[in-house]
XYZ file of N, CA and C in Angstrom:
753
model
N -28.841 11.570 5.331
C -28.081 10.332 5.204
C -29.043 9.160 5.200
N -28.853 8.516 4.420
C -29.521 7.111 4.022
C -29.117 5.873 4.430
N -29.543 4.599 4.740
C -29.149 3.231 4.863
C -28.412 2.939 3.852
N -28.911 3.335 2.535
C -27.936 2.490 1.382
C -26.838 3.728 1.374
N -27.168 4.724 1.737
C -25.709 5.719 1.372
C -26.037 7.183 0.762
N -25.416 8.196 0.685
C -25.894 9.186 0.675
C -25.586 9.992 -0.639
N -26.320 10.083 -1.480
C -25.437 10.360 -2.863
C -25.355 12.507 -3.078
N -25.644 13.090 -2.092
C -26.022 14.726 -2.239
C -25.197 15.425 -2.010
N -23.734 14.402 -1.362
C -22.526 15.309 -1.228
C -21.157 15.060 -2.292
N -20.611 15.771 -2.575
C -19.501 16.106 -3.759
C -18.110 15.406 -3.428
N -17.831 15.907 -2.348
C -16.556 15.574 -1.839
C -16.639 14.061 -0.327
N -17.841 13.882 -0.593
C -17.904 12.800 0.583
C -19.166 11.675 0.207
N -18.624 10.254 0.906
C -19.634 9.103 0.418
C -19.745 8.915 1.732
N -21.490 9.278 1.845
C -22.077 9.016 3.577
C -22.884 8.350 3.541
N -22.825 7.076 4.629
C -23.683 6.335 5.133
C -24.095 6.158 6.426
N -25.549 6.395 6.599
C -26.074 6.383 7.629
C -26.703 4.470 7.991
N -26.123 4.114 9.084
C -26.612 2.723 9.341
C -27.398 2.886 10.650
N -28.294 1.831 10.814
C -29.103 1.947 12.418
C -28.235 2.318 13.356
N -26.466 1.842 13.968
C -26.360 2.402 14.904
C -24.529 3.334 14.747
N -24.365 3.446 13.343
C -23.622 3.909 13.099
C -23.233 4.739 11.940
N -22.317 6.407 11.814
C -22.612 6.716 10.307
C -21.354 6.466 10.239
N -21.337 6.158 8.998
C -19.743 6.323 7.857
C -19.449 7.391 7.265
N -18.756 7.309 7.154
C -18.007 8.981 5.884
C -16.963 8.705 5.531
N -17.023 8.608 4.288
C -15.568 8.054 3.273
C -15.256 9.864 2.718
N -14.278 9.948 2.875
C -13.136 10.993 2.250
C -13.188 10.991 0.430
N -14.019 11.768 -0.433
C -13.309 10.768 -1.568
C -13.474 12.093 -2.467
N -12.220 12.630 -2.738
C -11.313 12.745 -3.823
C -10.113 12.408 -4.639
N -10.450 11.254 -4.757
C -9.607 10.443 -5.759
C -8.271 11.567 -6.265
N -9.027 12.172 -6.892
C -7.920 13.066 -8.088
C -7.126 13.845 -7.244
N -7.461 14.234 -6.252
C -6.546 14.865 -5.419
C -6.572 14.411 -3.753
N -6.038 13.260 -4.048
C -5.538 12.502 -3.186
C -6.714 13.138 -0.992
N -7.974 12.798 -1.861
C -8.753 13.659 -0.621
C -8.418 14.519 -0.064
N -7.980 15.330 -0.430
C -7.274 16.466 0.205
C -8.345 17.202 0.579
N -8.372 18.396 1.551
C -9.784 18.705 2.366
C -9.671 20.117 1.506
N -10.886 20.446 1.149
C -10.979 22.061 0.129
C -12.580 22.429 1.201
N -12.641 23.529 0.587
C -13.907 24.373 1.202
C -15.037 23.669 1.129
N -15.226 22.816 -0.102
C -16.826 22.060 -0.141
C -16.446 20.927 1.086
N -15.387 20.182 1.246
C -15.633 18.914 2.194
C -15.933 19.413 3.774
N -14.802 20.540 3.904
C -15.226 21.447 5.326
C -16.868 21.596 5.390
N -17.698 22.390 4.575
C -18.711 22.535 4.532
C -19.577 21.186 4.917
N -19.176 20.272 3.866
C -20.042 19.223 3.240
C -19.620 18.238 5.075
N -18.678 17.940 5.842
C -18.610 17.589 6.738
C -19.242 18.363 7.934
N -19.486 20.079 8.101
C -20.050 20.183 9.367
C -21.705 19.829 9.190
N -22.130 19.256 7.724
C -23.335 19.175 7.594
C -23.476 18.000 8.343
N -22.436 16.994 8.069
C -22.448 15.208 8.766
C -22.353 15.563 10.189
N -21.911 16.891 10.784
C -21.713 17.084 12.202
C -22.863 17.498 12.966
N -23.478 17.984 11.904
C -25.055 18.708 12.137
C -25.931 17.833 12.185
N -26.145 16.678 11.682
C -26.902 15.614 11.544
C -26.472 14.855 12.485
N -25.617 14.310 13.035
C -25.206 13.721 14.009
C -25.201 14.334 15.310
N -25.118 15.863 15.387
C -25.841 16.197 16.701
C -26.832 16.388 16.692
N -27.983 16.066 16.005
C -29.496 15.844 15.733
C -29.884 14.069 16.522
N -29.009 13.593 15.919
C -29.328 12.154 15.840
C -28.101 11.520 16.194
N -27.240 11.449 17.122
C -26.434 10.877 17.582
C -25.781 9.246 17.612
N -25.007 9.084 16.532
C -24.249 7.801 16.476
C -23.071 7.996 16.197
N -22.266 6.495 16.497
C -20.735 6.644 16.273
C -20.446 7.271 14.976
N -19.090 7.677 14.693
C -18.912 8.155 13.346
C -17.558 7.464 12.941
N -17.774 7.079 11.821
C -16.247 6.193 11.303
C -15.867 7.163 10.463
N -14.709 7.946 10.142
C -14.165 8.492 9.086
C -12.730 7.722 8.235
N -13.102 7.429 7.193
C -12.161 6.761 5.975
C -11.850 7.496 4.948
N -10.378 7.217 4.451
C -10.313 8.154 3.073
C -10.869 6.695 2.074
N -11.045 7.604 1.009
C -11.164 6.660 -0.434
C -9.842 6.111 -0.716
N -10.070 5.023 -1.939
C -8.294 4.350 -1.873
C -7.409 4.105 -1.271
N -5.883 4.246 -1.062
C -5.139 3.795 -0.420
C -4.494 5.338 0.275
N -5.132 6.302 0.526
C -4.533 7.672 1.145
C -6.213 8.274 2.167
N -5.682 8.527 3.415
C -6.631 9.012 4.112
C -6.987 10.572 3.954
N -5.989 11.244 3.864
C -6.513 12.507 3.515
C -4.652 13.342 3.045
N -4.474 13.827 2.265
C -3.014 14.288 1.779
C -3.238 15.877 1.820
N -3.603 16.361 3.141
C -3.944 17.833 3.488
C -4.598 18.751 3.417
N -4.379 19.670 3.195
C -5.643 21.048 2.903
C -5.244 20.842 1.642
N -6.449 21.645 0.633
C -6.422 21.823 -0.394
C -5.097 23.076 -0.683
N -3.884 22.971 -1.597
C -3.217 24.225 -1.376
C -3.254 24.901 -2.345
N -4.130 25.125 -2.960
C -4.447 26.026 -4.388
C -5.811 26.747 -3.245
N -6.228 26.406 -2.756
C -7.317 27.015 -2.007
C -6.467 27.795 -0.739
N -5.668 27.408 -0.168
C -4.946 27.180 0.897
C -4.049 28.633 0.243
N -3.307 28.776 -0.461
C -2.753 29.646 -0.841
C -3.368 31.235 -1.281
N -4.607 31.051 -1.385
C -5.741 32.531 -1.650
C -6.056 33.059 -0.271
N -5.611 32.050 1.015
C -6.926 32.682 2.134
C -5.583 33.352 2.892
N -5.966 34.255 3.321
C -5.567 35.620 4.179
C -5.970 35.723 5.310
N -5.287 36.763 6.075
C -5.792 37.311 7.612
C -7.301 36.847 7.748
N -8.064 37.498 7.626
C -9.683 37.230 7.920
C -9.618 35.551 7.659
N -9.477 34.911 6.999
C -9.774 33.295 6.848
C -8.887 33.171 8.137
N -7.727 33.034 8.179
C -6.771 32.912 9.252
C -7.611 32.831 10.466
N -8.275 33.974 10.602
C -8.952 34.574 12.127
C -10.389 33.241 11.863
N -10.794 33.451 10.873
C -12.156 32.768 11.104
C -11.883 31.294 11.070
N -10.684 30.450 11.396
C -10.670 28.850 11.845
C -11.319 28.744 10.603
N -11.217 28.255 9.898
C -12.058 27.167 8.484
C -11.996 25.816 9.051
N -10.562 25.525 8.988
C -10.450 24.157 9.338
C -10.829 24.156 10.816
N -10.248 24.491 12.035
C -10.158 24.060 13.500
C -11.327 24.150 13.909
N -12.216 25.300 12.940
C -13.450 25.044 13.892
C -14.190 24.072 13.475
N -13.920 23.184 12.394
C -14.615 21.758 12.078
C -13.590 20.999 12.854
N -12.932 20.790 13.023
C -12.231 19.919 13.688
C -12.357 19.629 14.888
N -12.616 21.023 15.575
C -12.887 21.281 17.043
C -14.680 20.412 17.435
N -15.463 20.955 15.949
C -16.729 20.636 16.339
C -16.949 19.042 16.130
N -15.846 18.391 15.314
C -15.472 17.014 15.039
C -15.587 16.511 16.532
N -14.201 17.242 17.385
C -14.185 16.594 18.649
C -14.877 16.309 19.745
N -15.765 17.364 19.637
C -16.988 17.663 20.425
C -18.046 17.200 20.553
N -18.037 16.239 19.123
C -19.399 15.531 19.343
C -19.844 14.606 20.732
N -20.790 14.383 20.869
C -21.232 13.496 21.927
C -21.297 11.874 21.973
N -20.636 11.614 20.655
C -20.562 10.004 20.158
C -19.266 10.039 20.366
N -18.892 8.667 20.187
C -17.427 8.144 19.554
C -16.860 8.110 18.232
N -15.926 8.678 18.214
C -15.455 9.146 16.477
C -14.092 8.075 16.295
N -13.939 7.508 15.021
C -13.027 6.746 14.527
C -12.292 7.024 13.142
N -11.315 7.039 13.068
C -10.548 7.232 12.209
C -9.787 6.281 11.648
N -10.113 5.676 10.760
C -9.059 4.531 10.056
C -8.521 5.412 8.727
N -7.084 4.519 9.314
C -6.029 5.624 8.308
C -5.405 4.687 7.266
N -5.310 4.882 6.057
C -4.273 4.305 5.625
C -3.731 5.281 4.482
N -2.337 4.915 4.887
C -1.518 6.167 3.565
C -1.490 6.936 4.095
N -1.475 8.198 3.287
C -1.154 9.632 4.149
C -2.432 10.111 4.577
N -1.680 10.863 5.998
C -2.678 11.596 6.526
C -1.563 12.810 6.794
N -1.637 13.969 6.095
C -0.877 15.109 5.834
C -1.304 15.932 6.475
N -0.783 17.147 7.217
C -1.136 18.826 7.450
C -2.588 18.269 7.947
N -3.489 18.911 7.507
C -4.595 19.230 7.291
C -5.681 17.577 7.520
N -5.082 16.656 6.707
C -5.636 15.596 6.900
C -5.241 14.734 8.240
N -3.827 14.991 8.431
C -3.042 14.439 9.991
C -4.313 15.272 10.925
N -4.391 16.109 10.978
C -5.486 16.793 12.085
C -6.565 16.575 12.204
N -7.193 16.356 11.051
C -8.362 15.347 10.874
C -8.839 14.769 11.816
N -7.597 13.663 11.828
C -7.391 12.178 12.267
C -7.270 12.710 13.640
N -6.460 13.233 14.188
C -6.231 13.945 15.635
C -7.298 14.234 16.595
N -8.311 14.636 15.421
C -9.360 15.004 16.374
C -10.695 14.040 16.334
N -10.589 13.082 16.309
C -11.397 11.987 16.526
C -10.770 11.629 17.515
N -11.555 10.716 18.029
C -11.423 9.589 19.416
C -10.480 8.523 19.586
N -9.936 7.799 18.337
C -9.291 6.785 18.279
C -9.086 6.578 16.750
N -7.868 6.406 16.417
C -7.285 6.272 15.277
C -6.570 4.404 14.986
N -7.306 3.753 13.977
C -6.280 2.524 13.739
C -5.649 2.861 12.415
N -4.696 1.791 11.810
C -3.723 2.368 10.642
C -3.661 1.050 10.159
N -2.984 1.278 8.890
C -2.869 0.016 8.238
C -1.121 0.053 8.442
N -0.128 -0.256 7.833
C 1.004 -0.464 7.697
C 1.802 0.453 7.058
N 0.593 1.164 6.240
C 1.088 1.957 5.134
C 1.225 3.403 5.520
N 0.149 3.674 6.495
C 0.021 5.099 7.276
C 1.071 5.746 7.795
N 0.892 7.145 7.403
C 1.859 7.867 7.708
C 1.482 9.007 7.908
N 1.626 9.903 9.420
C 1.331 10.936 9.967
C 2.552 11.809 9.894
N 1.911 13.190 9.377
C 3.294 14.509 8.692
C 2.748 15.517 8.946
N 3.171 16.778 9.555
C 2.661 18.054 9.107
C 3.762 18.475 8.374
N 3.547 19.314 7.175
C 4.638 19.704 6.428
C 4.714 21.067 6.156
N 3.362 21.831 7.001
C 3.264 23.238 7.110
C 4.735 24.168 7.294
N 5.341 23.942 7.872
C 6.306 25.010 7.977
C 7.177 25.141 6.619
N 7.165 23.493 5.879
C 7.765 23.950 4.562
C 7.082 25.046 3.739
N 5.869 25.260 4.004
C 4.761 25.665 2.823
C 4.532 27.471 3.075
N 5.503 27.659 4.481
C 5.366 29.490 5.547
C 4.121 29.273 5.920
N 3.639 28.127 6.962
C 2.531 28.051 7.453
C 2.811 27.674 8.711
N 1.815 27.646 9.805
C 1.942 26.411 11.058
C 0.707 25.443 10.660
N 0.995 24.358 11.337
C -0.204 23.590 11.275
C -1.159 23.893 12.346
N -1.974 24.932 11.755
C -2.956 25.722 12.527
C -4.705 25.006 12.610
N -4.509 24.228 12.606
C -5.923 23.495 12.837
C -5.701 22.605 14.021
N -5.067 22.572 14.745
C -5.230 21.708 15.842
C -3.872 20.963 16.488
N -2.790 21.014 15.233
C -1.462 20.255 15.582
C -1.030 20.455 16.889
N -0.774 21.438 16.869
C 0.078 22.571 18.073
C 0.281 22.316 19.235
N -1.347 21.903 19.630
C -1.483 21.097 21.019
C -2.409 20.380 20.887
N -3.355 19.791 20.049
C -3.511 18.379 19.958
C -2.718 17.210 19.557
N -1.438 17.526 18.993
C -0.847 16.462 18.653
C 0.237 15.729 20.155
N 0.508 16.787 20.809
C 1.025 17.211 22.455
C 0.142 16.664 23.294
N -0.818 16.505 22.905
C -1.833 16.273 24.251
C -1.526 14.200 24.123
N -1.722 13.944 22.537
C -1.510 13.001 22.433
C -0.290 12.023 22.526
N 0.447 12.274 21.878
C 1.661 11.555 22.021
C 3.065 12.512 23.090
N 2.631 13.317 23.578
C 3.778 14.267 24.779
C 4.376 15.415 23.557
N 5.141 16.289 24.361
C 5.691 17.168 23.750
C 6.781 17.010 22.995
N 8.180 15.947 23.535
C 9.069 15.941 22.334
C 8.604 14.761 21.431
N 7.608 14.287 21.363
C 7.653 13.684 19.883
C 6.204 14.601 18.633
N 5.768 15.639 19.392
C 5.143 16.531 18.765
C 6.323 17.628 18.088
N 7.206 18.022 18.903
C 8.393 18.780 18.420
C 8.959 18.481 16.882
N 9.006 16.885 17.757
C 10.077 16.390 16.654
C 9.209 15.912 14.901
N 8.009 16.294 15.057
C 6.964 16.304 13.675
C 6.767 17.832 13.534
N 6.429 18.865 14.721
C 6.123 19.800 13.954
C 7.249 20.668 13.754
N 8.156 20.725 14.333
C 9.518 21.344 14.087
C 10.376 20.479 13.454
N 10.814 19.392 13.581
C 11.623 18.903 12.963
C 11.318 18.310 11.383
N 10.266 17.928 10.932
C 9.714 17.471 9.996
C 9.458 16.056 10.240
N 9.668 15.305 11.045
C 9.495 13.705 11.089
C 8.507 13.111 10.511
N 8.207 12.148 10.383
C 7.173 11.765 10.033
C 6.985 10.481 11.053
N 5.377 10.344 11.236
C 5.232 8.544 12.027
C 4.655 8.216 11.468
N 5.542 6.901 11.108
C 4.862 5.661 10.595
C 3.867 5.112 11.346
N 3.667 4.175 10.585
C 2.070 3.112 11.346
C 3.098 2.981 12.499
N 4.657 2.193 12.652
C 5.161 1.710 13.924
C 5.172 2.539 14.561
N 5.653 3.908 14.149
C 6.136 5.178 15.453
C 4.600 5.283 15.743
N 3.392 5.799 15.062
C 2.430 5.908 15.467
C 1.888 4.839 16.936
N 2.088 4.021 16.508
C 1.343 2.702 17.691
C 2.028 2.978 18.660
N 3.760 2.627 18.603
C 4.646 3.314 19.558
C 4.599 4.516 20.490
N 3.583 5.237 19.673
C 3.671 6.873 20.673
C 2.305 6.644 21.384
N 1.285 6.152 20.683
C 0.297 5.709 21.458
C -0.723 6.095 20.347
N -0.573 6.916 19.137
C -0.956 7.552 18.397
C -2.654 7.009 17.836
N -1.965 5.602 17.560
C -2.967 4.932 16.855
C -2.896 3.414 18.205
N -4.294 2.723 18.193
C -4.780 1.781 18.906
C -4.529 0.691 18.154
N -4.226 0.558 17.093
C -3.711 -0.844 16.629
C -3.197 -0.594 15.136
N -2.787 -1.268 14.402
C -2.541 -1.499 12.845
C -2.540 -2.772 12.151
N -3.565 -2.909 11.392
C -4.449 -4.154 10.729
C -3.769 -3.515 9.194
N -4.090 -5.268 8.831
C -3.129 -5.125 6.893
C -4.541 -3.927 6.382
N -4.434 -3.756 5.420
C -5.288 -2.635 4.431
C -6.304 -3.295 4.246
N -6.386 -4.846 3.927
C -7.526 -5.158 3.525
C -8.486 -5.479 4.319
N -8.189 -5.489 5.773
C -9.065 -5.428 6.839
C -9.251 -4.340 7.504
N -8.800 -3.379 7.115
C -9.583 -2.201 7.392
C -10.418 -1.600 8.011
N -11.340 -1.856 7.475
C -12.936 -1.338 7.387
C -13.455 -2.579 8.243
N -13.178 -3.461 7.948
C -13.440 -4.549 8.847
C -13.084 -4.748 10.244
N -11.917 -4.299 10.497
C -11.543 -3.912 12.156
C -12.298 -2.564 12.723
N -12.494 -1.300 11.495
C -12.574 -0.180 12.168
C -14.038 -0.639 12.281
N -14.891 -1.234 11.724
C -16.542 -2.120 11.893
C -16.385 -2.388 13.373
N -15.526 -3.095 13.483
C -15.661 -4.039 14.689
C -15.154 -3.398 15.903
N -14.607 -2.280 15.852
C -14.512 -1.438 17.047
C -15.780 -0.876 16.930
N -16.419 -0.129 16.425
C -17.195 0.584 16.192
C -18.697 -0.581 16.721
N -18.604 -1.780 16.618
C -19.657 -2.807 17.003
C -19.237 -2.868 18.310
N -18.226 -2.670 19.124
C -18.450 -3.055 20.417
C -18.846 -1.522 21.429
N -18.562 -0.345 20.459
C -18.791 1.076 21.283
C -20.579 0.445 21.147
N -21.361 0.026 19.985
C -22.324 0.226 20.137
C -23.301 -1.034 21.051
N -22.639 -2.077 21.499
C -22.534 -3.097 22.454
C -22.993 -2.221 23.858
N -21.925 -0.996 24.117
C -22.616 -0.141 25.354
C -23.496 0.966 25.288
N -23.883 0.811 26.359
C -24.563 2.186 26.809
C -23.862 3.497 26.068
N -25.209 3.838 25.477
C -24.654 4.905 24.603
C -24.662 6.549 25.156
N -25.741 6.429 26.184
C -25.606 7.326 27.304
C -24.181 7.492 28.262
N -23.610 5.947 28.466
C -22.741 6.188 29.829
C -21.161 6.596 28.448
N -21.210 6.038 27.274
C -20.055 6.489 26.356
C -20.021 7.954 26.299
N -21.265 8.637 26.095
C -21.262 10.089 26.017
C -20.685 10.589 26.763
N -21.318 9.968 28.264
C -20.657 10.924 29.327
C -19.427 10.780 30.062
N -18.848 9.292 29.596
C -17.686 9.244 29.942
C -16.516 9.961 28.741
N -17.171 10.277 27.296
C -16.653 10.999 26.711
C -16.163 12.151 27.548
N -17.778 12.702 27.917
C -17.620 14.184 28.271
C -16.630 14.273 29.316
N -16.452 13.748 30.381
C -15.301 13.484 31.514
C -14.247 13.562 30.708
N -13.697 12.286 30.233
C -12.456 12.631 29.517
C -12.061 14.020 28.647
N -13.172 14.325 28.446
C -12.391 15.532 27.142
C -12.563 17.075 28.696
N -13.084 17.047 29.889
C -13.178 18.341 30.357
C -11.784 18.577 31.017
N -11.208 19.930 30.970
C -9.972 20.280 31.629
C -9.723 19.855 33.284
N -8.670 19.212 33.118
C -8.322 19.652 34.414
C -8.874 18.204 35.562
N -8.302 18.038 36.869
C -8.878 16.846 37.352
C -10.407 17.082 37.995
N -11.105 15.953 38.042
C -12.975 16.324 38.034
C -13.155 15.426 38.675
N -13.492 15.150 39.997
C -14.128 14.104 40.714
C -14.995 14.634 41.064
N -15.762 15.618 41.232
C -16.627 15.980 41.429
C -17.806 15.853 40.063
N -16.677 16.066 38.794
C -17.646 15.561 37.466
C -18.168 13.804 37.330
N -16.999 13.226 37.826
C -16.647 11.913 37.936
C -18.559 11.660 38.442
N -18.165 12.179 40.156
C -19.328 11.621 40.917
C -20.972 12.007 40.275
N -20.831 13.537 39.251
C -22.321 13.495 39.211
C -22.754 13.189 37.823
N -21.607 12.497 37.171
C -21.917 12.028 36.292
C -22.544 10.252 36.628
N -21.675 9.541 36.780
C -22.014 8.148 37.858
C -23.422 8.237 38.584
N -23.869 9.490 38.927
C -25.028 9.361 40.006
C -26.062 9.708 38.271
N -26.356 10.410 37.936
C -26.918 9.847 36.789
C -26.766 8.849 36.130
N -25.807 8.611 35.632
C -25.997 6.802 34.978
C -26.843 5.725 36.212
N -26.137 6.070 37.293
C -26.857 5.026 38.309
C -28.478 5.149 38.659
N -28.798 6.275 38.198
C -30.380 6.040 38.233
C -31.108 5.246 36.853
N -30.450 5.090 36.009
C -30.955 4.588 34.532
C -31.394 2.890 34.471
N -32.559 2.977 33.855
C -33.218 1.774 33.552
C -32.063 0.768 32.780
N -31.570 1.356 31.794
C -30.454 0.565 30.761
C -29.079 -0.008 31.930
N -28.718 1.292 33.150
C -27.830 0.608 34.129
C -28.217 -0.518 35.114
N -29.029 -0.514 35.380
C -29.937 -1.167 35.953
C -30.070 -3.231 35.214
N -30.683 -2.598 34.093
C -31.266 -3.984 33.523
C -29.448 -4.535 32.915
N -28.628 -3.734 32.821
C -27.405 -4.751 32.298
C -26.734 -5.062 33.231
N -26.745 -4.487 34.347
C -26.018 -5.171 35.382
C -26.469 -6.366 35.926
N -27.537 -6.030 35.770
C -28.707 -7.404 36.213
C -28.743 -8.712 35.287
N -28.463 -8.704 33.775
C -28.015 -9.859 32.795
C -26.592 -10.125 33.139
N -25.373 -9.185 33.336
C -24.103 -9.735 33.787
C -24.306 -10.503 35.599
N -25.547 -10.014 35.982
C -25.180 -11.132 37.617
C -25.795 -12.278 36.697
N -27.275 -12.636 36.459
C -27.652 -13.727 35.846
C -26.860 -14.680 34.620
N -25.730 -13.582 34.330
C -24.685 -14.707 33.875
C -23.671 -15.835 34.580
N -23.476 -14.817 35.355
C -22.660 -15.337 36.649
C -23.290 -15.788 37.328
N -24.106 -16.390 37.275
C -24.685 -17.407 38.001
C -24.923 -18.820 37.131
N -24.470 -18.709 35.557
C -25.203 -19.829 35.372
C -23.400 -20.772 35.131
């Protein structure tokens, strides 16, 4: 990945910046829909980023964030694909990273592309966004992550009522459930999801990791709590910023 942008992948436009990468979604012709090269072509952006660790913004191209799995691809894979996660285990390794992941949505984010979005850190939307799994029409589940990541997020009956019932959330139901952290018009976009993404990198990029890592471990952790805190509290970076916020407060 490059400063000006990354031209070696097919299904994705990546940019690597000093303290942040981008990744635009872009298949135009089929509405970004996720096929075997973007799976691929994304755990490579996952691979590079656990090399070299920065936030990650994910965007679709145009006015649709991602309109599902590919289902001409989607329709060939069998038991063995089934068993071997294609999608969940990028998704899973999406979640896992040690940065902060962002998702700006606008338009559809379908099946496959709704999960996407799920498994990043924080999702904003434009007006237009709209979260669907439509797997059960298709004799599928939404087996990449819906099931109980979408449960973890917004509770169980309004996961029901999308993956069993068919619902769909809008940008409003989304914000409403807690889904998404805000919704900006379309043309600010990229410009809000910038500007979240400028204040994760405002902190300590050490104490984000590890307060990542807290949040995402099972179960209640005060004992993770405390020995995580006792490392940050030995750090030069904790140290010298606490020390510019007293010398503020003082003037």
């Amino acid at each position: 990945m490059t400063g000006a942008g990354e031209n070696a992948f097919e299904t994705l436009r990546v940019e690597r910046r000093e303290d942040r990468v981008v990744v635009e979604l872009h298949r135009p012709r089929a509405r970004n829909a996720i096929n075997g090269t973007m799976i691929a072509e994304l755990h490579e952006v996952c691979a590079r980023i656990e090399a070299d660790p920065l936030p990650l913004l994910l965007i679709g191209h145009g006015n649709v964030f991602a309109g599902g799995a590919d289902i001409s691809e989607l329709r060939e894979r069998g038991r063995e694909e089934a068993l071997a996660g294609i999608n969940s285990r990028l998704f899973e390794r999406l979640h896992r990273l040690r940065v902060p992941t962002v998702a700006a949505v606008d338009g559809w984010a379908l099946g496959g592309g709704a999960e996407l979005s799920y498994a990043c850190d924080i999702r904003i939307a434009t007006p237009a966004a709209v979260f669907a799994q439509p797997e059960p029409g298709l004799g599928i589940i939404a087996g990449a992550g819906a099931c109980w990541r979408l449960k973890e997020l917004v509770g169980a009956s309004v996961a029901k009522q999308v993956l069993l019932g068919g619902y769909r959330l809008d940008a409003e139901a989304a914000l409403r459930h807690g889904l998404v952290a805000e919704i900006v018009p379309a043309e600010e976009l990229g410009e809000r999801a910038h500007a979240l993404i400028d204040r994760m990198a405002a902190s300590s990029a050490l104490a984000l990791r590890m307060t990542k890592m807290v949040l995402d471990a099972d179960g209640p952790h005060p004992l993770a709590d405390d020995l995580t805190q006792a490392v940050l509290f030995e750090t030069a970076d904790k140290h010298d910023r606490m020390t510019r916020f007293l010398e503020r407060k003082k003037r």
